[in-house]
Short mmCIF file of C-alpha atoms and ligand atoms in Angstrom, two decimals:
data_model
loop_
_atom_site.label_atom_id
_atom_site.label_comp_id
_atom_site.label_asym_id
_atom_site.label_seq_id
_atom_site.Cartn_x
_atom_site.Cartn_y
_atom_site.Cartn_z
CA MET A 1 7.18 -22.53 11.20
CA ASN A 2 5.03 -20.36 9.94
CA SER A 3 4.72 -19.22 6.83
CA LYS A 4 5.61 -15.45 6.75
CA SER A 5 8.96 -17.04 8.37
CA LEU A 6 9.14 -18.68 5.17
CA VAL A 7 10.29 -14.94 3.14
CA GLU A 8 13.78 -14.92 5.57
CA SER A 9 15.20 -18.32 4.61
CA LYS A 10 13.86 -18.80 0.64
CA PRO A 11 15.96 -17.56 -1.97
CA LEU A 12 13.36 -15.48 -3.65
CA PRO A 13 12.58 -16.22 -7.82
CA LEU A 14 12.56 -12.31 -9.64
CA PRO A 15 10.26 -9.89 -7.84
CA LEU A 16 6.59 -9.00 -9.96
CA LEU A 17 7.00 -5.66 -8.96
CA GLN A 18 10.38 -3.62 -9.41
CA VAL A 19 10.40 0.18 -7.93
CA SER A 20 14.04 1.94 -8.26
CA ASN A 21 14.47 5.46 -6.18
CA LEU A 22 11.13 6.97 -7.63
CA ASN A 23 10.63 9.79 -6.69
CA LYS A 24 6.58 11.99 -6.86
CA HIS A 25 7.78 15.45 -6.65
CA PHE A 26 4.99 17.98 -6.52
CA PRO A 27 4.96 22.46 -8.17
CA VAL A 28 4.36 24.59 -5.37
CA ARG A 29 3.86 27.93 -7.95
CA SER A 30 2.85 31.72 -5.55
CA SER A 31 0.10 32.84 -6.82
CA PHE A 32 1.67 34.34 -9.52
CA GLY A 33 2.22 31.17 -10.83
CA ARG A 34 5.68 31.15 -9.95
CA THR A 35 7.32 27.70 -9.20
CA LYS A 36 7.85 28.59 -5.12
CA GLY A 37 9.02 25.16 -3.66
CA GLN A 38 8.36 21.25 -4.71
CA VAL A 39 6.91 19.03 -2.15
CA LYS A 40 9.10 16.11 -1.61
CA ALA A 41 5.21 13.93 -1.56
CA VAL A 42 8.32 10.47 -2.05
CA ASN A 43 11.58 11.23 -2.50
CA GLY A 44 13.59 7.68 -3.56
CA VAL A 45 11.70 4.40 -2.92
CA SER A 46 13.43 1.46 -3.76
CA PHE A 47 11.60 -1.58 -2.93
CA ASP A 48 10.07 -4.81 -4.77
CA ILE A 49 7.20 -7.27 -4.59
CA HIS A 50 7.76 -11.32 -5.02
CA THR A 51 4.39 -12.95 -6.75
CA GLY A 52 1.84 -14.17 -4.10
CA GLU A 53 3.88 -11.98 -1.43
CA THR A 54 1.49 -8.90 0.27
CA PHE A 55 4.27 -6.34 0.36
CA GLY A 56 3.12 -3.77 4.24
CA LEU A 57 2.87 0.20 3.56
CA VAL A 58 2.94 2.10 6.70
CA GLY A 59 3.48 5.55 7.73
CA GLU A 60 1.99 8.65 9.82
CA SER A 61 -0.87 10.64 7.02
CA GLY A 62 0.65 12.48 4.43
CA CYS A 63 3.83 10.42 5.05
CA GLY A 64 3.43 9.87 1.09
CA LYS A 65 2.29 6.24 1.14
CA SER A 66 -1.08 6.76 -1.41
CA THR A 67 1.84 9.12 -3.38
CA LEU A 68 2.97 5.98 -3.43
CA GLY A 69 0.65 3.81 -4.92
CA ARG A 70 -0.74 5.45 -7.09
CA SER A 71 2.61 6.49 -9.41
CA ILE A 72 2.91 3.17 -9.03
CA LEU A 73 0.03 2.78 -11.29
CA ARG A 74 0.61 6.27 -12.92
CA LEU A 75 -3.03 7.39 -11.43
CA VAL A 76 -0.12 10.31 -10.61
CA GLU A 77 3.04 10.69 -12.58
CA PRO A 78 6.28 10.32 -11.02
CA THR A 79 8.69 13.02 -11.09
CA SER A 80 11.95 10.61 -12.01
CA GLY A 81 12.79 6.70 -10.89
CA GLU A 82 12.35 3.40 -12.16
CA ALA A 83 8.82 0.78 -12.09
CA PHE A 84 9.06 -2.98 -13.44
CA TYR A 85 6.17 -4.83 -13.47
CA GLU A 86 6.74 -8.83 -14.61
CA GLY A 87 10.87 -6.47 -16.51
CA THR A 88 8.44 -4.32 -18.30
CA ASP A 89 8.80 -0.29 -17.51
CA ILE A 90 6.29 0.46 -16.57
CA LEU A 91 6.97 4.48 -16.81
CA GLY A 92 8.17 4.33 -20.34
CA LEU A 93 4.55 2.70 -21.54
CA SER A 94 2.40 5.23 -23.19
CA LYS A 95 -1.12 5.67 -22.43
CA LYS A 96 -2.41 3.05 -24.93
CA GLU A 97 -0.02 0.06 -23.23
CA LEU A 98 -0.38 1.93 -19.90
CA ARG A 99 -4.08 0.29 -20.26
CA SER A 100 -4.01 -2.73 -20.84
CA TYR A 101 -0.80 -2.41 -18.55
CA ARG A 102 -3.54 -1.67 -15.80
CA GLN A 103 -5.30 -4.99 -16.59
CA HIS A 104 -2.91 -6.16 -14.25
CA MET A 105 -2.60 -3.91 -11.37
CA GLN A 106 -5.93 -3.04 -9.45
CA MET A 107 -6.63 -1.48 -6.78
CA VAL A 108 -9.15 -1.79 -4.15
CA PHE A 109 -9.48 2.64 -1.62
CA GLN A 110 -10.33 3.36 1.54
CA ASP A 111 -13.73 3.82 0.68
CA PRO A 112 -15.44 2.45 -1.51
CA TYR A 113 -17.98 4.52 -2.90
CA THR A 114 -14.62 5.84 -5.54
CA SER A 115 -15.02 2.77 -7.70
CA LEU A 116 -17.99 1.68 -7.08
CA ASP A 117 -21.09 4.31 -8.65
CA PRO A 118 -24.33 4.46 -5.99
CA ARG A 119 -26.56 4.97 -8.39
CA LYS A 120 -25.69 1.75 -10.91
CA ARG A 121 -26.55 -1.79 -10.01
CA ILE A 122 -23.52 -4.06 -7.63
CA GLY A 123 -23.59 -5.91 -10.60
CA TYR A 124 -23.03 -3.33 -13.49
CA SER A 125 -20.16 -1.70 -11.69
CA ILE A 126 -18.08 -5.97 -11.44
CA GLU A 127 -18.38 -6.23 -14.84
CA GLU A 128 -17.60 -2.11 -16.10
CA PRO A 129 -13.78 -3.43 -15.93
CA LEU A 130 -14.24 -6.45 -18.37
CA LEU A 131 -16.89 -3.74 -20.34
CA ILE A 132 -13.90 -0.57 -20.43
CA HIS A 133 -11.98 -3.57 -21.65
CA LYS A 134 -13.50 -5.07 -24.13
CA LYS A 135 -12.84 -8.45 -22.41
CA GLY A 136 -15.33 -11.01 -23.08
CA ASN A 137 -20.12 -11.05 -23.94
CA LYS A 138 -22.83 -9.31 -21.60
CA ARG A 139 -23.84 -13.47 -20.68
CA ALA A 140 -19.98 -13.50 -20.30
CA ARG A 141 -18.82 -11.23 -17.61
CA MET A 142 -22.63 -11.90 -15.99
CA GLU A 143 -21.36 -14.65 -15.22
CA THR A 144 -17.60 -13.19 -14.14
CA ALA A 145 -19.84 -10.82 -12.27
CA MET A 146 -22.03 -13.81 -10.68
CA SER A 147 -18.40 -15.80 -9.67
CA LEU A 148 -17.26 -12.59 -7.34
CA LEU A 149 -20.06 -11.97 -5.43
CA ARG A 150 -19.68 -15.24 -4.36
CA LYS A 151 -16.14 -14.78 -3.89
CA VAL A 152 -16.74 -12.26 -2.21
CA GLY A 153 -19.55 -13.84 0.80
CA PHE A 154 -22.67 -12.83 -1.49
CA SER A 155 -25.01 -13.91 -3.53
CA GLU A 156 -26.00 -14.02 -7.18
CA GLU A 157 -29.74 -11.88 -5.78
CA HIS A 158 -27.44 -9.46 -4.67
CA TYR A 159 -26.63 -8.20 -8.29
CA GLU A 160 -29.38 -6.08 -8.86
CA ARG A 161 -28.58 -3.56 -5.82
CA PHE A 162 -27.18 -0.86 -5.38
CA PRO A 163 -24.74 0.28 -3.34
CA HIS A 164 -25.97 1.84 -0.41
CA GLU A 165 -28.42 -1.16 0.45
CA PHE A 166 -24.54 -2.36 1.31
CA SER A 167 -22.98 -1.73 4.61
CA GLY A 168 -19.60 -0.22 4.90
CA GLY A 169 -17.70 -3.50 5.55
CA GLN A 170 -19.56 -5.22 2.48
CA ARG A 171 -19.11 -2.10 0.60
CA GLN A 172 -15.75 -2.43 0.28
CA ARG A 173 -15.54 -6.52 -0.03
CA LEU A 174 -17.61 -5.46 -3.09
CA GLY A 175 -15.09 -2.72 -4.14
CA ILE A 176 -12.24 -6.25 -3.56
CA ALA A 177 -14.52 -7.79 -5.89
CA LYS A 178 -14.16 -5.77 -8.86
CA ALA A 179 -10.17 -5.09 -8.05
CA LEU A 180 -10.35 -8.69 -8.92
CA ALA A 181 -12.49 -8.54 -11.97
CA LEU A 182 -9.79 -8.80 -14.73
CA GLY A 183 -8.12 -11.34 -13.19
CA PRO A 184 -4.70 -9.15 -12.15
CA LYS A 185 -1.84 -9.84 -10.40
CA LEU A 186 -0.64 -6.99 -7.72
CA ILE A 187 -3.88 -4.88 -5.92
CA ILE A 188 -2.84 -1.98 -3.73
CA CYS A 189 -5.28 -2.02 -1.72
CA ASP A 190 -4.61 2.00 0.05
CA GLU A 191 -6.58 2.47 2.93
CA PRO A 192 -8.71 -0.73 3.49
CA VAL A 193 -9.72 -0.72 6.43
CA SER A 194 -8.85 2.48 8.14
CA ALA A 195 -12.29 3.48 7.81
CA LEU A 196 -13.77 0.28 9.13
CA ASP A 197 -14.44 -1.51 12.72
CA VAL A 198 -12.17 -3.64 14.26
CA SER A 199 -14.38 -6.26 13.34
CA ILE A 200 -15.48 -6.07 10.02
CA GLN A 201 -11.22 -4.79 9.15
CA SER A 202 -10.52 -8.32 10.35
CA GLN A 203 -13.37 -9.73 8.02
CA VAL A 204 -11.57 -8.01 4.99
CA ILE A 205 -7.99 -8.67 5.96
CA ASN A 206 -9.37 -12.80 6.03
CA LEU A 207 -11.43 -11.95 2.35
CA LEU A 208 -8.16 -11.00 1.12
CA GLU A 209 -5.63 -13.96 2.84
CA GLU A 210 -8.15 -15.93 1.17
CA VAL A 211 -8.09 -14.62 -2.02
CA GLN A 212 -4.49 -14.52 -2.14
CA LYS A 213 -4.51 -17.66 -0.99
CA GLU A 214 -6.41 -19.28 -4.54
CA LEU A 215 -5.03 -17.05 -6.80
CA GLY A 216 -1.71 -16.69 -5.61
CA ILE A 217 -2.03 -11.97 -6.14
CA SER A 218 0.19 -9.77 -4.62
CA TYR A 219 -0.48 -6.96 -2.06
CA LEU A 220 0.74 -3.48 -2.37
CA PHE A 221 -1.12 -3.01 1.24
CA ILE A 222 -0.79 0.26 2.97
CA ALA A 223 -2.06 1.55 6.49
CA HIS A 224 -1.47 4.24 8.63
CA ASP A 225 -0.96 1.12 11.96
CA LEU A 226 1.24 -1.70 12.03
CA SER A 227 -1.22 -3.78 14.07
CA VAL A 228 -3.06 -3.98 10.73
CA VAL A 229 -0.26 -4.77 8.45
CA ARG A 230 0.63 -7.27 10.82
CA HIS A 231 -1.55 -9.72 10.49
CA ILE A 232 -1.52 -9.64 5.54
CA ALA A 233 2.19 -8.78 5.53
CA ASP A 234 5.60 -10.96 4.75
CA ARG A 235 7.24 -8.02 4.57
CA ILE A 236 6.54 -4.47 5.48
CA GLY A 237 8.52 -0.97 4.73
CA VAL A 238 7.36 1.82 7.15
CA MET A 239 7.74 5.93 5.14
CA TYR A 240 8.24 9.54 6.92
CA LEU A 241 8.09 11.80 4.97
CA GLY A 242 8.08 11.04 2.01
CA GLU A 243 11.04 8.75 2.55
CA MET A 244 11.60 4.26 3.27
CA VAL A 245 12.94 4.56 5.94
CA GLU A 246 13.48 0.41 6.35
CA GLN A 247 11.77 -2.49 5.55
CA GLY A 248 12.16 -5.98 6.23
CA PRO A 249 10.20 -9.38 6.62
CA ALA A 250 7.06 -8.69 8.69
CA GLU A 251 8.42 -11.03 12.18
CA ALA A 252 12.18 -9.42 11.91
CA LEU A 253 10.58 -6.03 12.01
CA PHE A 254 7.96 -6.65 14.66
CA ALA A 255 11.05 -8.56 16.36
CA ASP A 256 13.24 -5.99 16.55
CA PRO A 257 12.73 -2.44 14.99
CA LEU A 258 15.77 -0.81 13.73
CA HIS A 259 15.25 2.30 13.31
CA PRO A 260 13.73 4.75 15.56
CA TYR A 261 10.70 5.87 14.51
CA THR A 262 9.58 2.77 13.61
CA LYS A 263 9.90 1.95 17.62
CA SER A 264 7.46 4.60 18.54
CA LEU A 265 4.88 2.77 15.60
CA LEU A 266 5.34 -0.72 17.14
CA SER A 267 5.75 1.18 20.52
CA ALA A 268 1.95 2.51 20.51
CA VAL A 269 0.70 -1.70 18.90
CA PRO A 270 -1.61 -2.77 22.48
CA ILE A 271 0.16 -6.39 23.03
CA PRO A 272 -1.76 -9.18 23.96
CA ASN A 273 -0.84 -10.27 26.79
CA PRO A 274 -1.35 -7.42 29.91
CA ARG A 275 1.49 -9.09 31.54
CA ALA A 276 3.67 -8.47 28.95
CA LYS A 277 5.53 -4.73 28.87
CA ARG A 278 6.90 -2.68 25.93
CA GLU A 279 8.66 0.34 26.50
CA ARG A 280 6.53 3.32 24.62
CA VAL A 281 8.82 5.29 22.86
CA ILE A 282 6.61 8.87 22.49
CA LEU A 283 7.56 11.65 19.09
CA SER A 284 8.00 15.05 20.19
CA GLY A 285 6.12 17.86 18.33
CA GLU A 286 3.94 16.82 14.47
CA ILE A 287 4.95 16.07 11.25
CA PRO A 288 7.17 18.31 9.44
CA SER A 289 5.30 20.27 6.95
CA PRO A 290 6.88 18.20 3.68
CA LEU A 291 6.91 21.37 1.92
CA HIS A 292 10.29 22.58 4.63
CA PRO A 293 11.61 18.88 5.31
CA PRO A 294 14.86 19.28 7.94
CA ALA A 295 17.90 18.70 6.81
CA GLY A 296 19.84 16.11 7.45
CA CYS A 297 17.87 13.02 7.95
CA VAL A 298 14.61 13.91 8.31
CA PHE A 299 13.20 12.60 11.30
CA HIS A 300 16.29 14.26 13.31
CA THR A 301 13.32 17.29 14.60
CA ARG A 302 11.51 13.99 16.66
CA CYS A 303 13.54 11.49 17.18
CA PRO A 304 14.70 10.45 20.63
CA TYR A 305 18.30 9.37 19.86
CA VAL A 306 19.60 12.20 17.81
CA MET A 307 23.46 13.82 16.76
CA GLU A 308 25.37 16.67 15.90
CA SER A 309 25.22 15.18 12.36
CA CYS A 310 22.02 13.51 12.49
CA ARG A 311 21.09 17.32 11.49
CA GLN A 312 23.44 17.84 8.44
CA VAL A 313 23.76 14.94 7.58
CA VAL A 314 21.62 12.76 4.99
CA PRO A 315 22.05 8.94 6.83
CA GLN A 316 22.20 6.12 3.59
CA LYS A 317 20.33 2.77 3.23
CA ARG A 318 21.98 0.31 4.65
CA PHE A 319 21.60 -3.91 4.53
CA VAL A 320 21.99 -4.54 8.29
CA ALA A 321 20.38 -8.38 7.43
CA PRO A 322 19.70 -10.48 4.94
CA ASN A 323 16.71 -8.46 4.03
CA ARG A 324 16.77 -5.78 6.73
CA GLU A 325 17.16 -1.93 4.86
CA VAL A 326 17.25 0.59 6.73
CA GLN A 327 17.94 4.94 6.61
CA CYS A 328 19.78 5.94 9.62
CA HIS A 329 23.43 7.00 11.20
CA LEU A 330 22.53 5.27 14.77
CA TYR A 331 24.22 1.65 12.01
CA ASP A 332 26.81 3.96 10.13
CA GLU A 333 29.45 1.71 11.45
FE1 SF4 B 401 17.55 9.56 15.06
FE2 SF4 B 401 19.99 10.45 14.32
FE3 SF4 B 401 18.37 7.54 12.56
FE4 SF4 B 401 17.39 9.77 12.58
S1 SF4 B 401 19.88 9.32 11.56
S2 SF4 B 401 16.66 8.41 12.90
S3 SF4 B 401 17.47 11.99 14.21
S4 SF4 B 401 19.47 8.90 14.93
#
């Protein structure tokens, strides 16, 4: 049995991260400072991540997936909802508590330059989180950085180099080393391979998988491309205009996508077998503005299966099979 399908059959222990009905709404102000609307970047999103599991989060640019990742770390403050890390209410933490809690959850960014200071040597950049959290002495920090360099495929001589001396894929591996410095249990990977060539993407994904196997880390892996998450995710959530419209085990979601939006995303993924055929679902129109989301189902302006009720009534989340949740009127019965 494939390891990914174990998620369907084994009873899962208590989640490492539980997110429930999380919202992040950005007020939009007029030139006079009055609030004239809200962008619902994240709207009522719920999901769990278990220890050692990878939860893939996919959707088009601007659907709110990166805001969701940042809200969990409170890099942006959520508007409402709940998020628990090992039972601790993340949204209830004071600034001081939050600082210590961030040791357990780290982030890998799309552009590794965001986390690697171009003026600082690589060794310093990897040690920096240890320094900020006052972990170990100078020698211990250096040993940790050397060991992390080896873990991500470099040698100790790279310790003294600067970020510009590395390629994009190498910098991303260094970004992973830095994210590992504090020994986190969860890493939020925000489009970590989107800016890389396909051949380099698989190297970075393989590294993330090796690290997960060795250290039992969990990932929230954010991507706009379903084919990227296919190889790493145990479960997948699909976001559209701030809402999680479908989620389920990766294998089941790829074998039988439920939501019309997931069907369209999947139909764009190339099939390795050239003889196999898949019906292409082409969406019409652009993703609507999150400032003026459509009434009823947020996807109704682009859905090939739209019904009259979809234009007025918001579909409820429904479990259609164990671990498979979808938000669409086609499953109302
Ligand atoms: Fe399409 Fe209606 Fe389902 Fe929305 S609720 S995805 S518009 S069928």
